[in-house]
mmCIF file of C-alpha atoms in Angstrom:
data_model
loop_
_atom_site.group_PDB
_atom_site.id
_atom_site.type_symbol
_atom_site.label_atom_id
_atom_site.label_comp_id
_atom_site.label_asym_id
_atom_site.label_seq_id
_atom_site.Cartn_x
_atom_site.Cartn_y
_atom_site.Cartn_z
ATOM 1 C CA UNK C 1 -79.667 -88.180 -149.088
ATOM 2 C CA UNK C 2 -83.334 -87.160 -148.900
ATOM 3 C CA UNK C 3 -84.811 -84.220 -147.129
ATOM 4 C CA UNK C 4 -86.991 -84.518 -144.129
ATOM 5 C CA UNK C 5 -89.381 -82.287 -142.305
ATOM 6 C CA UNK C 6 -92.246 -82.403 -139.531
ATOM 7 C CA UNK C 7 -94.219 -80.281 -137.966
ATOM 8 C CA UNK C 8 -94.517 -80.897 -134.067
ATOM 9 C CA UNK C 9 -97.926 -79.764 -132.552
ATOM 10 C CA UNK C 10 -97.992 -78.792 -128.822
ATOM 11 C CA UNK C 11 -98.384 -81.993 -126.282
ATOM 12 C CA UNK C 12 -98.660 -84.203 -129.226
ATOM 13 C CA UNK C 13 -95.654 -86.750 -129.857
ATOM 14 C CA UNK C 14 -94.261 -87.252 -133.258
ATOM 15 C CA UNK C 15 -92.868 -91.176 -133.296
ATOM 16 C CA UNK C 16 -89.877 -90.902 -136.009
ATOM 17 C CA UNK C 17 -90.666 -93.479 -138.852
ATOM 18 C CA UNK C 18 -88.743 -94.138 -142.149
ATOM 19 C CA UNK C 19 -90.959 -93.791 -145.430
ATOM 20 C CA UNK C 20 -89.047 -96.209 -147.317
ATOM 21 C CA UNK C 21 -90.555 -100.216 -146.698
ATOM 22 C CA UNK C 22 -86.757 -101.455 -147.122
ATOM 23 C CA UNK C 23 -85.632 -102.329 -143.575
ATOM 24 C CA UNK C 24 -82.652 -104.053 -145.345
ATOM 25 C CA UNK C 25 -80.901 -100.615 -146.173
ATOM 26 C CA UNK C 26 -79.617 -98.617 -142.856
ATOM 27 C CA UNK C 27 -80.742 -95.062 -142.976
ATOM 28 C CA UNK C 28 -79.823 -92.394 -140.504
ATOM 29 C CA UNK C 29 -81.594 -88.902 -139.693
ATOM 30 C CA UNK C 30 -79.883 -85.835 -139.296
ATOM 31 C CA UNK C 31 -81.735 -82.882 -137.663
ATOM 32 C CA UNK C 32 -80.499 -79.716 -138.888
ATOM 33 C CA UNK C 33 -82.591 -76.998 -137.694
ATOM 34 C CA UNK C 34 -85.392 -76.178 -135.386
ATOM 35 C CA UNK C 35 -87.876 -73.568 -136.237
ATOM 36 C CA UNK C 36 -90.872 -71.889 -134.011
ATOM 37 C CA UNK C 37 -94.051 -72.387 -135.924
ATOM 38 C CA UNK C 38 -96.753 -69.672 -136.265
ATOM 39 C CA UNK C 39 -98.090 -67.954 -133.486
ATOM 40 C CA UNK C 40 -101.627 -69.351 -133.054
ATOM 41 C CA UNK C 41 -101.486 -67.449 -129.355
ATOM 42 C CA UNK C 42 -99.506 -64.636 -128.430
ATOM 43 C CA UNK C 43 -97.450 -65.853 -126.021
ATOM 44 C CA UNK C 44 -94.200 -65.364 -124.604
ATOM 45 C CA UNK C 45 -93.929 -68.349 -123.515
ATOM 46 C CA UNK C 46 -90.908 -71.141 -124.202
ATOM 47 C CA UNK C 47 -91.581 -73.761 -126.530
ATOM 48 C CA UNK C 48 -89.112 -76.823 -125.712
ATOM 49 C CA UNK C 49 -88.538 -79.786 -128.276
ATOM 50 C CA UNK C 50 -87.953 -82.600 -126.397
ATOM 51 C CA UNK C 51 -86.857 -86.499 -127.461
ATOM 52 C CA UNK C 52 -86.752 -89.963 -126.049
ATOM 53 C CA UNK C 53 -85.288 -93.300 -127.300
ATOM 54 C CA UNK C 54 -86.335 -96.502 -126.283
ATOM 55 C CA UNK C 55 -86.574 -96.575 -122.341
ATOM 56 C CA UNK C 56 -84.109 -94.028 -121.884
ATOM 57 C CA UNK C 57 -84.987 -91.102 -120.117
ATOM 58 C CA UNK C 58 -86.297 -87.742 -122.037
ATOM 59 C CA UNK C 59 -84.109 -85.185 -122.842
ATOM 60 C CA UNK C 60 -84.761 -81.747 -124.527
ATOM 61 C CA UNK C 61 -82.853 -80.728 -127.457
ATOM 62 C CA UNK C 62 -83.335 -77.320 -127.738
ATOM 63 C CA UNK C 63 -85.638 -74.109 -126.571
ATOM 64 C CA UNK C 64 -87.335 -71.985 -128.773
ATOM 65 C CA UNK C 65 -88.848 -68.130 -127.374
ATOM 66 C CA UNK C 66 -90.552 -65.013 -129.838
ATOM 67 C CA UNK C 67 -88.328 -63.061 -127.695
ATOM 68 C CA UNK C 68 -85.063 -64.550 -127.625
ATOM 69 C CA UNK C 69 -85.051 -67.614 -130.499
ATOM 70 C CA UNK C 70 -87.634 -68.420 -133.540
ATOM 71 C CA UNK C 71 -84.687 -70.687 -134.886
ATOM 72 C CA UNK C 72 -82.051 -72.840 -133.522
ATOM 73 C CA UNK C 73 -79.102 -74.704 -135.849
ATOM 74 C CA UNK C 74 -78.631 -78.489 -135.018
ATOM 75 C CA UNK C 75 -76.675 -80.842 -135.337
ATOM 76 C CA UNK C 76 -78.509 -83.846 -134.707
ATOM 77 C CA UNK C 77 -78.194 -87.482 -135.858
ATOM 78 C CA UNK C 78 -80.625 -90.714 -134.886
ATOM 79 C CA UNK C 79 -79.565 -94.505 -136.203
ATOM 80 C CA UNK C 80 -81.623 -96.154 -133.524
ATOM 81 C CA UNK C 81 -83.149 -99.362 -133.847
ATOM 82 C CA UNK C 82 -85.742 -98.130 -130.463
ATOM 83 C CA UNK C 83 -88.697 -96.030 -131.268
ATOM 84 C CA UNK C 84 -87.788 -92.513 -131.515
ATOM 85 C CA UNK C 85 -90.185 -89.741 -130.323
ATOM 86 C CA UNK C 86 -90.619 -86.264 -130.286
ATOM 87 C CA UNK C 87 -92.571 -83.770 -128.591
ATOM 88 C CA UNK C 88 -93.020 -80.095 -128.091
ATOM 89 C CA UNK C 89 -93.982 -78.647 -124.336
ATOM 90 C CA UNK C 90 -95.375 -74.855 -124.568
ATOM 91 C CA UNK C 91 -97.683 -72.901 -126.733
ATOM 92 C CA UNK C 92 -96.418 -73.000 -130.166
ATOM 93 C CA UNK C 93 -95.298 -75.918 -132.410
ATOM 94 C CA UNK C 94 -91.818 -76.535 -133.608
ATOM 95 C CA UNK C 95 -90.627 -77.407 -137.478
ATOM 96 C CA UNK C 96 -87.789 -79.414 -137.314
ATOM 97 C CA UNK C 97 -85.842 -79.895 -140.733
ATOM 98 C CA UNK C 98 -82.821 -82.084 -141.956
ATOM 99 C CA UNK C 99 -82.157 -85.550 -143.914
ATOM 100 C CA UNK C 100 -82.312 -89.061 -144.675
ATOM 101 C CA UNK C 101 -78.725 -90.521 -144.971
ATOM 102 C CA UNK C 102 -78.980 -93.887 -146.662
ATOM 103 C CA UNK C 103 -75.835 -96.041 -145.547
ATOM 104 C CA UNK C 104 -73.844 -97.537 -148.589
ATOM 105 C CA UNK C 105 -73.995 -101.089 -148.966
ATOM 106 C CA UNK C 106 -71.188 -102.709 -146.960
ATOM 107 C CA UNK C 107 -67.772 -103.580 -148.355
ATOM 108 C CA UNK C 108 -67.362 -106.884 -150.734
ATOM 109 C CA UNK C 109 -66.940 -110.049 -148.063
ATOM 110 C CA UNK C 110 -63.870 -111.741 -148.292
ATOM 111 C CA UNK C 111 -66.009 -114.569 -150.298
ATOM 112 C CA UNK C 112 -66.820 -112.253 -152.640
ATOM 113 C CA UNK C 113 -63.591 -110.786 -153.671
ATOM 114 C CA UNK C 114 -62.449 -114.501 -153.941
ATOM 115 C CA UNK C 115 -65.171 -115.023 -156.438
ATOM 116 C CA UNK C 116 -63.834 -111.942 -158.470
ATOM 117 C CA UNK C 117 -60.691 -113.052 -158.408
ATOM 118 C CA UNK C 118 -61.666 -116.668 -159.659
ATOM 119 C CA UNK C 119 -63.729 -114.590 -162.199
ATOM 120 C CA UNK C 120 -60.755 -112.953 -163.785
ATOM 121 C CA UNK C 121 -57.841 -115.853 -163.521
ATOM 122 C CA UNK C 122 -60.861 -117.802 -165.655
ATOM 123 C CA UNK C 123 -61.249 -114.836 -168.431
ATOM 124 C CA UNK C 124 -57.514 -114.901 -168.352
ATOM 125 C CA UNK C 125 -57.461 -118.751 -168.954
ATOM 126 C CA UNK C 126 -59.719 -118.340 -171.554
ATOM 127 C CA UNK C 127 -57.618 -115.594 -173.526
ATOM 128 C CA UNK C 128 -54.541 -117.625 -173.073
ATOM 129 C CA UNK C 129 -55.767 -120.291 -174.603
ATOM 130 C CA UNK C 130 -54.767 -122.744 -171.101
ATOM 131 C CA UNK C 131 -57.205 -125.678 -170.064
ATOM 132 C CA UNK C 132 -55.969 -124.654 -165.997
ATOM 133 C CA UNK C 133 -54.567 -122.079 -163.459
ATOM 134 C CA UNK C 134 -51.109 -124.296 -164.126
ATOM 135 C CA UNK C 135 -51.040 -124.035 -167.480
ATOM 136 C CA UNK C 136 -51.584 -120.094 -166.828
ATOM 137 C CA UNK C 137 -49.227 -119.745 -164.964
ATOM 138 C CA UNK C 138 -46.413 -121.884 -166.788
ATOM 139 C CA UNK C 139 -47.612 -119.648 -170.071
ATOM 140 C CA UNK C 140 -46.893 -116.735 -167.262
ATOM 141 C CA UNK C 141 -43.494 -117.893 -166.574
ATOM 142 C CA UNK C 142 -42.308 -118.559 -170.025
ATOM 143 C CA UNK C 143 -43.621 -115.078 -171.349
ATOM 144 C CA UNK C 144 -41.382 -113.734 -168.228
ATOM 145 C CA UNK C 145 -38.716 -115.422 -169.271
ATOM 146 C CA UNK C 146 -39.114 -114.658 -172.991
ATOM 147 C CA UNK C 147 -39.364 -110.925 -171.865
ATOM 148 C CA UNK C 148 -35.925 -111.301 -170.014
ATOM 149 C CA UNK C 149 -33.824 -113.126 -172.711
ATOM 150 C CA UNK C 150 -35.437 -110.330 -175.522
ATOM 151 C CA UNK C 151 -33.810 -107.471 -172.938
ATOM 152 C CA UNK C 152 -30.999 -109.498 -172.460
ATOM 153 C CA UNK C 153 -30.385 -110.033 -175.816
ATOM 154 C CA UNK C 154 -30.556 -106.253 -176.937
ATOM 155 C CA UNK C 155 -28.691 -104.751 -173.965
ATOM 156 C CA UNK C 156 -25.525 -107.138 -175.485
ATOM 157 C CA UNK C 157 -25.791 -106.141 -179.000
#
């Protein structure tokens, strides 16, 4: 997780890029907060931060006043692979605050876990002193059975 913050100047649209050069690791964005920026004119006036995505169609996301709102909490999250933009109509500028959520790597494949498994049946080999999985698993069975005549064996005497 990684902070992330812009500033969003009056009729000037803020394109959402990633800093990192990895395109191979998913990120997401999560917008957590909007904030009215400093008054450069006293205004009244509504500020509105507004987004698009791709083709779709604009919509605002929230509406900041000096009267009624300087601060909104969001709740906001982008994992688009279309442009993202953003955009403040009215007379102030907006901050908008939140993170970078870097997706885990994905789960083993089923080829890998079959490679860990072949992994550890070989180490086993190896400490058993067997040439083969057969020979493993005979050594297996005759241990088990060992095991069984030894419990056998004491439970009678």
């Amino acid at each position: 997780m990684a902070f992330w913050g812009v500033y969003l100047k009056p009729n000037e649209p803020y394109t959402l890029h990633y800093d990192d050069d990895d395109d191979t690791v998913p990120k997401r964005l999560r917008i957590t907060q909007a904030t009215l920026g400093d008054a450069t004119r006293n205004s009244p006036a509504r500020s509105i931060v507004r987004c698009s995505i791709g083709d779709k169609p604009t919509i605002a996301i929230c509406s900041l006043s000096v009267k009624e709102m300087t601060c909104c909490q969001l709740d906001l999250e982008f994992e688009e692979p279309h442009t993202v933009i953003f955009s403040v109509m009215g007379p102030r500028g907006v901050y908008l605050a939140g993170y970078l959520i870097v997706s885990p790597p994905s789960p083993p494949t089923s080829h890998h876990h079959a490679l860990c498994h072949e992994g550890k049946e070989k180490a086993l080999m190896e400490n058993a002193g067997c040439r083969d999985a057969h020979e493993l698993d005979s050594n297996k069975t005759e241990r088990m059975i060992i095991k069984i005549l030894v419990l056998v064996v004491t439970r009678s005497t």
